[in-house]
Amino acid sequence: MNLFFLNVVLAVAWAAVNGSFSATTVMAGFGLGYLVLLIARPVFGRSAYYGGLWRVLAFAGIYVWELIASSVRVAIDVLSPRLTMRPAVVRVPLLARSDASVTLLANLISLTPGTLSLEVEEGNGALFVHAMDVQDPEDLRREIRDTLERRVVALFEPA
C-alpha cells in the first residue's frame, strides 16, 4: 500500500474526528499520521517514504531561504543610488535529465526574484537563464547547481 496515500487518509480521518477540515487541522493530522506510520514502520517494512518526506521538507526550507535572500538582494539593487547591475543570459549545463526535474528547476528559478528561465536546450542538456545581476557567469552556474539543481535531482532522480 502506498504510505503517502495512507498518511493522507489518516490526516482526513483526524480532521473528521475533530469536526474541522481547516488547513491547520489537516496538516496536524498529516503530521500525526506520519508519526503513526513511523511507529508502525516494522509492519509496513522498508520504504523510501520515511526519508523522502524529510528531503522534501528540507528542500522547501532551503528554497524559502533562497527566495528571501534573493528578494533582499533585488530590493537592495533597486533601492541603491548607483545602477551597478549587469544583466546577462547564461547557459547553465544541467545534471537533471528527467522532464519533471528540469521543469521544476526552471520554475523554481523563474519564481526566484532577479532570475528567469528562458529556454531548455533540446535533450535537457542546458537551461538558459536571464539574471538581473551577473558579475561572473560561473558563479551563477555554481549557485544554481549547488542550491537548487542538486536537491531537485535528489528528489526526482534517486540513484
PDB file of C-alpha atoms in Angstrom:
ATOM      1  CA  MET A   1       0.000   0.000   0.000  1.00  0.00           C
ATOM      2  CA  ASN A   2       1.205   3.498  -0.794  1.00  0.00           C
ATOM      3  CA  LEU A   3       2.247   5.105   2.502  1.00  0.00           C
ATOM      4  CA  PHE A   4       1.626   8.642   1.267  1.00  0.00           C
ATOM      5  CA  PHE A   5      -1.983   7.743   0.442  1.00  0.00           C
ATOM      6  CA  LEU A   6      -2.367   6.106   3.853  1.00  0.00           C
ATOM      7  CA  ASN A   7      -0.936   9.213   5.504  1.00  0.00           C
ATOM      8  CA  VAL A   8      -3.483  11.392   3.649  1.00  0.00           C
ATOM      9  CA  VAL A   9      -6.294   9.064   4.775  1.00  0.00           C
ATOM     10  CA  LEU A  10      -5.084   9.386   8.378  1.00  0.00           C
ATOM     11  CA  ALA A  11      -4.989  13.190   8.023  1.00  0.00           C
ATOM     12  CA  VAL A  12      -8.552  13.284   6.686  1.00  0.00           C
ATOM     13  CA  ALA A  13      -9.681  10.917   9.453  1.00  0.00           C
ATOM     14  CA  TRP A  14      -8.075  13.216  12.038  1.00  0.00           C
ATOM     15  CA  ALA A  15      -9.887  16.216  10.564  1.00  0.00           C
ATOM     16  CA  ALA A  16     -13.193  14.304  10.537  1.00  0.00           C
ATOM     17  CA  VAL A  17     -12.803  13.269  14.188  1.00  0.00           C
ATOM     18  CA  ASN A  18     -12.084  16.907  15.106  1.00  0.00           C
ATOM     19  CA  GLY A  19     -15.004  18.143  13.003  1.00  0.00           C
ATOM     20  CA  SER A  20     -12.856  20.730  11.230  1.00  0.00           C
ATOM     21  CA  PHE A  21     -11.330  20.483   7.778  1.00  0.00           C
ATOM     22  CA  SER A  22      -9.199  23.609   8.100  1.00  0.00           C
ATOM     23  CA  ALA A  23      -5.675  23.605   6.690  1.00  0.00           C
ATOM     24  CA  THR A  24      -4.239  23.620  10.220  1.00  0.00           C
ATOM     25  CA  THR A  25      -6.248  20.570  11.286  1.00  0.00           C
ATOM     26  CA  VAL A  26      -5.423  18.605   8.142  1.00  0.00           C
ATOM     27  CA  MET A  27      -1.687  19.455   8.440  1.00  0.00           C
ATOM     28  CA  ALA A  28      -1.720  18.434  12.102  1.00  0.00           C
ATOM     29  CA  GLY A  29      -3.418  15.191  11.069  1.00  0.00           C
ATOM     30  CA  PHE A  30      -0.790  14.660   8.391  1.00  0.00           C
ATOM     31  CA  GLY A  31       1.980  15.127  10.950  1.00  0.00           C
ATOM     32  CA  LEU A  32       0.339  12.789  13.446  1.00  0.00           C
ATOM     33  CA  GLY A  33      -0.333  10.260  10.682  1.00  0.00           C
ATOM     34  CA  TYR A  34       3.335  10.384   9.730  1.00  0.00           C
ATOM     35  CA  LEU A  35       4.309   9.693  13.351  1.00  0.00           C
ATOM     36  CA  VAL A  36       1.870   6.747  13.465  1.00  0.00           C
ATOM     37  CA  LEU A  37       3.364   5.341  10.266  1.00  0.00           C
ATOM     38  CA  LEU A  38       6.855   5.865  11.652  1.00  0.00           C
ATOM     39  CA  ILE A  39       5.969   3.936  14.807  1.00  0.00           C
ATOM     40  CA  ALA A  40       4.321   1.203  12.702  1.00  0.00           C
ATOM     41  CA  ARG A  41       7.338   1.019  10.398  1.00  0.00           C
ATOM     42  CA  PRO A  42       8.055  -2.670  11.176  1.00  0.00           C
ATOM     43  CA  VAL A  43       4.558  -3.569   9.929  1.00  0.00           C
ATOM     44  CA  PHE A  44       4.985  -1.849   6.564  1.00  0.00           C
ATOM     45  CA  GLY A  45       8.647  -2.702   6.010  1.00  0.00           C
ATOM     46  CA  ARG A  46      11.277  -0.550   4.362  1.00  0.00           C
ATOM     47  CA  SER A  47      10.016   2.376   2.337  1.00  0.00           C
ATOM     48  CA  ALA A  48      11.580   5.450   0.764  1.00  0.00           C
ATOM     49  CA  TYR A  49       8.602   7.452   2.053  1.00  0.00           C
ATOM     50  CA  TYR A  50      10.107   7.909   5.508  1.00  0.00           C
ATOM     51  CA  GLY A  51      13.258   9.635   4.276  1.00  0.00           C
ATOM     52  CA  GLY A  52      11.633  11.217   1.239  1.00  0.00           C
ATOM     53  CA  LEU A  53       9.280  13.373   3.272  1.00  0.00           C
ATOM     54  CA  TRP A  54      12.206  14.846   5.211  1.00  0.00           C
ATOM     55  CA  ARG A  55      14.067  15.560   1.965  1.00  0.00           C
ATOM     56  CA  VAL A  56      11.018  17.396   0.592  1.00  0.00           C
ATOM     57  CA  LEU A  57      10.634  19.443   3.785  1.00  0.00           C
ATOM     58  CA  ALA A  58      14.344  20.276   3.874  1.00  0.00           C
ATOM     59  CA  PHE A  59      14.227  21.293   0.214  1.00  0.00           C
ATOM     60  CA  ALA A  60      11.205  23.530   0.842  1.00  0.00           C
ATOM     61  CA  GLY A  61      13.018  25.215   3.735  1.00  0.00           C
ATOM     62  CA  ILE A  62      16.155  25.787   1.669  1.00  0.00           C
ATOM     63  CA  TYR A  63      14.130  27.200  -1.219  1.00  0.00           C
ATOM     64  CA  VAL A  64      12.222  29.584   1.061  1.00  0.00           C
ATOM     65  CA  TRP A  65      15.570  30.772   2.445  1.00  0.00           C
ATOM     66  CA  GLU A  66      16.900  31.337  -1.094  1.00  0.00           C
ATOM     67  CA  LEU A  67      13.690  33.153  -2.016  1.00  0.00           C
ATOM     68  CA  ILE A  68      14.051  35.529   0.928  1.00  0.00           C
ATOM     69  CA  ALA A  69      17.772  36.099   0.289  1.00  0.00           C
ATOM     70  CA  SER A  70      17.253  36.855  -3.402  1.00  0.00           C
ATOM     71  CA  SER A  71      14.340  39.193  -2.592  1.00  0.00           C
ATOM     72  CA  VAL A  72      16.595  41.153  -0.250  1.00  0.00           C
ATOM     73  CA  ARG A  73      19.352  41.298  -2.898  1.00  0.00           C
ATOM     74  CA  VAL A  74      16.911  42.577  -5.532  1.00  0.00           C
ATOM     75  CA  ALA A  75      15.488  45.166  -3.112  1.00  0.00           C
ATOM     76  CA  ILE A  76      18.996  46.422  -2.289  1.00  0.00           C
ATOM     77  CA  ASP A  77      19.870  46.635  -6.005  1.00  0.00           C
ATOM     78  CA  VAL A  78      16.677  48.505  -6.841  1.00  0.00           C
ATOM     79  CA  LEU A  79      16.974  50.944  -3.934  1.00  0.00           C
ATOM     80  CA  SER A  80      20.692  51.669  -4.318  1.00  0.00           C
ATOM     81  CA  PRO A  81      21.503  55.094  -5.796  1.00  0.00           C
ATOM     82  CA  ARG A  82      24.001  53.692  -8.306  1.00  0.00           C
ATOM     83  CA  LEU A  83      22.973  51.310 -11.024  1.00  0.00           C
ATOM     84  CA  THR A  84      25.629  48.583 -10.896  1.00  0.00           C
ATOM     85  CA  MET A  85      23.580  45.698 -12.252  1.00  0.00           C
ATOM     86  CA  ARG A  86      24.928  43.617 -15.104  1.00  0.00           C
ATOM     87  CA  PRO A  87      22.045  41.692 -16.653  1.00  0.00           C
ATOM     88  CA  ALA A  88      23.012  38.647 -18.695  1.00  0.00           C
ATOM     89  CA  VAL A  89      21.721  35.454 -20.242  1.00  0.00           C
ATOM     90  CA  VAL A  90      23.747  32.486 -19.035  1.00  0.00           C
ATOM     91  CA  ARG A  91      23.768  28.925 -20.356  1.00  0.00           C
ATOM     92  CA  VAL A  92      23.605  26.569 -17.383  1.00  0.00           C
ATOM     93  CA  PRO A  93      24.546  22.931 -18.152  1.00  0.00           C
ATOM     94  CA  LEU A  94      22.147  20.551 -16.419  1.00  0.00           C
ATOM     95  CA  LEU A  95      22.730  17.451 -14.342  1.00  0.00           C
ATOM     96  CA  ALA A  96      18.965  16.857 -14.283  1.00  0.00           C
ATOM     97  CA  ARG A  97      17.715  14.649 -17.076  1.00  0.00           C
ATOM     98  CA  SER A  98      14.057  13.886 -16.375  1.00  0.00           C
ATOM     99  CA  ASP A  99      11.420  16.255 -17.682  1.00  0.00           C
ATOM    100  CA  ALA A 100       9.931  16.607 -14.181  1.00  0.00           C
ATOM    101  CA  SER A 101      13.273  17.641 -12.677  1.00  0.00           C
ATOM    102  CA  VAL A 102      14.044  20.148 -15.413  1.00  0.00           C
ATOM    103  CA  THR A 103      10.531  21.617 -15.276  1.00  0.00           C
ATOM    104  CA  LEU A 104      10.642  22.035 -11.502  1.00  0.00           C
ATOM    105  CA  LEU A 105      14.123  23.570 -11.658  1.00  0.00           C
ATOM    106  CA  ALA A 106      13.115  26.014 -14.401  1.00  0.00           C
ATOM    107  CA  ASN A 107      10.016  27.069 -12.458  1.00  0.00           C
ATOM    108  CA  LEU A 108      11.925  27.500  -9.195  1.00  0.00           C
ATOM    109  CA  ILE A 109      14.480  29.680 -10.980  1.00  0.00           C
ATOM    110  CA  SER A 110      11.704  31.790 -12.508  1.00  0.00           C
ATOM    111  CA  LEU A 111       9.994  32.199  -9.132  1.00  0.00           C
ATOM    112  CA  THR A 112      13.213  33.492  -7.584  1.00  0.00           C
ATOM    113  CA  PRO A 113      13.398  37.299  -7.861  1.00  0.00           C
ATOM    114  CA  GLY A 114      16.046  38.551 -10.261  1.00  0.00           C
ATOM    115  CA  THR A 115      16.162  35.414 -12.425  1.00  0.00           C
ATOM    116  CA  LEU A 116      14.088  33.999 -15.254  1.00  0.00           C
ATOM    117  CA  SER A 117      14.322  30.690 -17.103  1.00  0.00           C
ATOM    118  CA  LEU A 118      14.197  31.393 -20.815  1.00  0.00           C
ATOM    119  CA  GLU A 119      14.662  28.104 -22.620  1.00  0.00           C
ATOM    120  CA  VAL A 120      15.626  24.481 -22.144  1.00  0.00           C
ATOM    121  CA  GLU A 121      18.122  23.163 -24.650  1.00  0.00           C
ATOM    122  CA  GLU A 122      16.875  20.180 -26.613  1.00  0.00           C
ATOM    123  CA  GLY A 123      17.504  16.913 -24.760  1.00  0.00           C
ATOM    124  CA  ASN A 124      17.583  18.701 -21.367  1.00  0.00           C
ATOM    125  CA  GLY A 125      21.280  19.452 -21.828  1.00  0.00           C
ATOM    126  CA  ALA A 126      21.203  23.032 -20.591  1.00  0.00           C
ATOM    127  CA  LEU A 127      18.955  25.799 -19.366  1.00  0.00           C
ATOM    128  CA  PHE A 128      19.229  29.403 -20.474  1.00  0.00           C
ATOM    129  CA  VAL A 129      18.708  31.770 -17.547  1.00  0.00           C
ATOM    130  CA  HIS A 130      18.385  35.547 -17.552  1.00  0.00           C
ATOM    131  CA  ALA A 131      19.741  37.077 -14.347  1.00  0.00           C
ATOM    132  CA  MET A 132      19.411  40.673 -13.241  1.00  0.00           C
ATOM    133  CA  ASP A 133      22.951  40.951 -11.907  1.00  0.00           C
ATOM    134  CA  VAL A 134      25.709  38.641 -13.144  1.00  0.00           C
ATOM    135  CA  GLN A 135      29.209  39.564 -12.039  1.00  0.00           C
ATOM    136  CA  ASP A 136      30.595  36.160 -13.027  1.00  0.00           C
ATOM    137  CA  PRO A 137      28.571  33.636 -15.094  1.00  0.00           C
ATOM    138  CA  GLU A 138      30.386  30.731 -13.448  1.00  0.00           C
ATOM    139  CA  ASP A 139      29.203  31.905 -10.003  1.00  0.00           C
ATOM    140  CA  LEU A 140      25.595  31.882 -11.237  1.00  0.00           C
ATOM    141  CA  ARG A 141      26.014  28.381 -12.677  1.00  0.00           C
ATOM    142  CA  ARG A 142      27.553  27.140  -9.425  1.00  0.00           C
ATOM    143  CA  GLU A 143      24.847  28.758  -7.304  1.00  0.00           C
ATOM    144  CA  ILE A 144      22.036  27.175  -9.358  1.00  0.00           C
ATOM    145  CA  ARG A 145      23.738  23.779  -9.358  1.00  0.00           C
ATOM    146  CA  ASP A 146      24.610  23.762  -5.642  1.00  0.00           C
ATOM    147  CA  THR A 147      21.489  25.310  -4.133  1.00  0.00           C
ATOM    148  CA  LEU A 148      18.673  24.071  -6.371  1.00  0.00           C
ATOM    149  CA  GLU A 149      19.575  21.561  -9.054  1.00  0.00           C
ATOM    150  CA  ARG A 150      21.448  19.110  -6.841  1.00  0.00           C
ATOM    151  CA  ARG A 151      18.458  18.914  -4.482  1.00  0.00           C
ATOM    152  CA  VAL A 152      15.874  18.666  -7.272  1.00  0.00           C
ATOM    153  CA  VAL A 153      17.811  15.754  -8.781  1.00  0.00           C
ATOM    154  CA  ALA A 154      17.941  14.057  -5.361  1.00  0.00           C
ATOM    155  CA  LEU A 155      14.147  14.358  -5.075  1.00  0.00           C
ATOM    156  CA  PHE A 156      13.173  13.247  -8.589  1.00  0.00           C
ATOM    157  CA  GLU A 157      16.043  11.123  -9.839  1.00  0.00           C
ATOM    158  CA  PRO A 158      17.172   8.877  -6.992  1.00  0.00           C
ATOM    159  CA  ALA A 159      20.279   6.872  -7.824  1.00  0.00           C
TER     160      ALA A 159
END
